[in-house]
Structures are given as C-alpha cells and as structure tokens.
C-alpha cells in the first residue's frame, strides 16, 4: 500500500490520528513539523520569528521533498503544506493524500490554549481560522480522500482512513 499523507487545517487531529493509523498498519510515523524541528534544531515558532512564513515554507518544502521518498509511512503534514503544488506533487509520488476536516468551532477548541501555532497568535483567532479556512479551501480539496472528523473519536477517524485508502487509494 502507498504512504498515507495527512493534510488538513491546524487542530483537525492529523498528528494524533496519524499515530493510530501508523500503529494499526505497522507503518513508520513521520511528522513533517517534527522533522523540520529536528533538522533545524529550532521550534516552529522560532523558525517563523527568524525566517518569517516564506522562510518556513521553503524549509517545509525541502523537508517534504526528502520525506516523500520513504516507504510504508504515515506522514502528517503541517496545515499549510497544501499551499505549494510542489509539496502535493512530492507527496503523490508514493502516497495517497488524505485531508481531515473539522468545523471552525472544533478547531478553535483544539488549538485555543496552544501557543505553538504562530499563525493563530492573534487577538481574534476565530476570525483568523475562518479567513484561513476560506483561503485554503481549494487547496485542501485537492486531496484524494476527504474525511469529516466532526463528532468522531481519533480511533474512528483512523479506521475510516484505512478503510477508504484500501478501497479508493
Ligand atoms: C501551519 C500549521 C502548523 C505548522 C505551522 C504552520 C499552517 O502545523 O506547520 O505552524 O500554516 O497551517 P499543524 O497543522 O500540525 O498545526
């Protein structure tokens, strides 16, 4: 079976669900953000501060290019990785792209107390979430498989991903 790439907005559960999918399939879990932090020996927030978002996107693309050569991997990507077509092309070389979706309310609940997401460190995070979701909608829709996570446990989402990838991937 192909690699499983998990995309979707911040707070849709990519990392948590990714762990479960990897466990169930006996696949490696390769989290793009963690790989970036390991490679640069810096936290994502520090990279944003030092290099800005464009600098971060460049590093993200370099790491994705390298990771996309792996086999038997579940690869949760950062929520903005979909914005660059080259990332999608690299992911697709060996993988099926699954996008997790959730409502703005759920996303706010899941990201609310978390200071590790520089893009949401604003006065009105709900407004920002809605704006970014609208802007990114056409990019998320490029995924091969779309999964609505609303009202589902991470385990249910993980099982649904495996089922859909087996039948459609
Ligand atoms: C980002 C999402 C983050 C991280 C960075 C930028 C985005 O990852 O890559 O803060 O642009 O949506 P998560 O989606 O894992 O939070």
Coordinates of C-alpha atoms and ligand atoms in Angstrom, one line a residue:
X1 CA 0.0 0.0 0.0
X2 CA 1.0 3.6 -0.6
X3 CA 2.2 6.1 2.1
X4 CA -0.6 7.9 3.8
X5 CA -0.2 11.7 3.8
X6 CA -2.4 13.5 6.3
X7 CA -3.3 17.1 5.4
X8 CA -5.9 19.5 6.9
X9 CA -6.1 22.6 9.0
X10 CA -4.4 23.0 12.3
X11 CA -6.3 21.2 15.1
X12 CA -8.0 18.6 12.8
X13 CA -6.1 15.8 14.6
X14 CA -3.5 14.9 12.0
X15 CA -0.8 14.0 14.4
X16 CA -3.0 12.0 16.9
X17 CA -4.8 10.2 14.1
X18 CA -1.6 9.6 12.2
X19 CA -0.1 7.8 15.2
X20 CA -3.1 5.4 15.3
X21 CA -3.1 4.8 11.6
X22 CA 0.7 4.0 11.7
X23 CA 0.2 1.7 14.7
X24 CA -2.6 -0.2 13.0
X25 CA -0.7 -0.6 9.7
X26 CA 2.7 -1.2 11.2
X27 CA 3.9 1.9 9.3
X28 CA 6.5 4.4 10.4
X29 CA 5.1 7.8 11.6
X30 CA 7.0 10.7 10.0
X31 CA 5.6 14.0 11.2
X32 CA 6.7 16.8 8.9
X33 CA 6.8 19.6 11.6
X34 CA 8.8 17.3 13.9
X35 CA 11.2 16.6 11.1
X36 CA 11.6 20.3 10.4
X37 CA 12.3 21.0 14.1
X38 CA 14.8 18.1 14.2
X39 CA 16.6 19.2 11.1
X40 CA 16.8 22.9 12.0
X41 CA 17.2 22.3 15.8
X42 CA 14.6 25.0 16.3
X43 CA 11.0 25.1 17.3
X44 CA 8.4 26.1 14.6
X45 CA 7.6 29.3 16.4
X46 CA 11.4 30.3 16.4
X47 CA 11.6 29.5 12.6
X48 CA 8.6 31.8 12.0
X49 CA 10.2 34.5 14.1
X50 CA 13.6 34.3 12.4
X51 CA 12.7 33.5 8.8
X52 CA 9.1 34.6 8.5
X53 CA 6.4 32.5 6.9
X54 CA 8.1 32.4 3.4
X55 CA 11.3 31.1 5.0
X56 CA 9.4 28.5 6.9
X57 CA 7.6 27.4 3.7
X58 CA 10.9 26.9 1.9
X59 CA 12.3 24.7 4.7
X60 CA 9.0 22.8 4.8
X61 CA 9.2 22.1 1.0
X62 CA 12.8 20.9 1.3
X63 CA 11.9 18.5 4.1
X64 CA 8.8 17.2 2.3
X65 CA 10.8 16.5 -0.9
X66 CA 13.2 14.4 1.2
X67 CA 10.5 12.6 3.2
X68 CA 8.4 11.7 0.2
X69 CA 10.9 9.1 -0.8
X70 CA 10.2 6.9 2.2
X71 CA 8.1 3.8 2.0
X72 CA 5.5 2.4 4.4
X73 CA 5.0 5.7 6.1
X74 CA 2.2 7.7 7.6
X75 CA 3.1 11.4 7.1
X76 CA 1.1 14.1 8.9
X77 CA 1.9 17.4 7.3
X78 CA 1.5 21.0 8.7
X79 CA -1.7 22.7 7.8
X80 CA -0.2 25.0 5.2
X81 CA 1.8 22.3 3.3
X82 CA -1.0 22.1 0.8
X83 CA -0.4 25.7 -0.4
X84 CA 2.6 24.7 -2.6
X85 CA 1.8 22.5 -5.6
X86 CA 5.4 21.1 -5.5
X87 CA 4.6 19.6 -2.0
X88 CA 1.4 18.0 -3.3
X89 CA 3.4 16.6 -6.3
X90 CA 6.1 15.2 -4.0
X91 CA 3.5 13.6 -1.6
X92 CA 1.7 12.0 -4.5
X93 CA 4.8 10.3 -5.9
X94 CA 4.4 7.5 -3.3
X95 CA 1.4 8.5 -1.3
X96 CA -2.3 9.0 -1.1
X97 CA -3.3 12.4 0.2
X98 CA -6.0 12.4 2.9
X99 CA -7.4 15.6 4.2
X100 CA -9.1 15.8 7.7
X101 CA -11.8 18.4 8.1
X102 CA -13.4 20.0 11.2
X103 CA -15.6 23.0 11.9
X104 CA -14.0 26.3 12.9
X105 CA -15.5 25.9 16.4
X106 CA -13.8 22.5 16.9
X107 CA -10.6 23.9 15.5
X108 CA -10.7 26.8 18.0
X109 CA -11.3 24.4 20.9
X110 CA -8.4 22.2 19.9
X111 CA -5.9 25.0 19.3
X112 CA -7.2 27.5 21.8
X113 CA -4.6 27.0 24.6
X114 CA -1.7 26.2 22.4
X115 CA 0.9 28.8 21.8
X116 CA 2.9 26.6 19.4
X117 CA 1.0 27.8 16.3
X118 CA 2.3 31.2 15.2
X119 CA -0.4 31.8 12.7
X120 CA -3.1 31.7 15.4
X121 CA -1.3 34.0 17.9
X122 CA -3.7 36.9 17.1
X123 CA -6.4 38.9 19.0
X124 CA -9.3 37.1 17.3
X125 CA -8.2 33.6 16.5
X126 CA -11.8 32.6 15.4
X127 CA -11.7 35.3 12.7
X128 CA -8.3 34.1 11.6
X129 CA -9.3 30.5 11.5
X130 CA -12.4 31.3 9.3
X131 CA -10.3 33.5 7.0
X132 CA -7.6 30.9 6.5
X133 CA -10.1 28.1 6.0
X134 CA -11.8 30.1 3.3
X135 CA -8.5 30.9 1.6
X136 CA -7.2 27.3 1.8
X137 CA -10.4 25.5 0.9
X138 CA -9.5 25.0 -2.8
X139 CA -6.1 23.6 -1.7
X140 CA -7.5 21.2 0.8
X141 CA -10.0 20.0 -1.8
X142 CA -7.1 18.8 -3.9
X143 CA -6.7 15.8 -1.6
X144 CA -7.5 12.3 -2.9
X145 CA -9.7 11.5 0.1
X146 CA -11.6 13.9 2.4
X147 CA -12.6 12.8 5.9
X148 CA -15.0 14.8 8.1
X149 CA -13.8 14.3 11.7
X150 CA -16.7 16.1 13.4
X151 CA -18.1 14.2 16.3
X152 CA -15.8 11.2 15.7
X153 CA -13.0 9.8 18.0
X154 CA -9.5 9.7 16.7
X155 CA -9.8 5.9 16.6
X156 CA -12.9 6.1 14.4
X157 CA -11.2 8.6 12.1
X158 CA -8.1 6.3 11.9
X159 CA -10.3 3.3 11.0
X160 CA -12.2 5.3 8.4
X161 CA -8.9 6.4 6.8
X162 CA -7.6 2.9 6.5
X163 CA -10.9 1.6 5.0
X164 CA -11.1 4.4 2.5
X165 CA -7.4 4.1 1.5
X166 CA -7.8 0.4 0.9
X167 CA -10.9 0.8 -1.2
X168 CA -10.0 4.1 -3.1
X169 CA -6.2 4.6 -2.7
Ligands
LIG1 C1 0.7 25.7 9.9 C2 0.4 24.6 10.6 C3 1.3 24.0 11.6 C4 2.8 24.4 11.3 C5 2.9 25.9 11.2 C6 2.1 26.4 10.0 C7 -0.2 26.3 8.9 O1 1.1 22.6 11.7 O2 3.2 23.7 10.2 O3 2.6 26.5 12.4 O4 0.2 27.1 8.0 O5 -1.4 25.9 8.9 P1 -0.2 21.9 12.3 O6 -1.2 21.9 11.2 O7 0.3 20.5 12.6 O8 -0.6 22.6 13.5

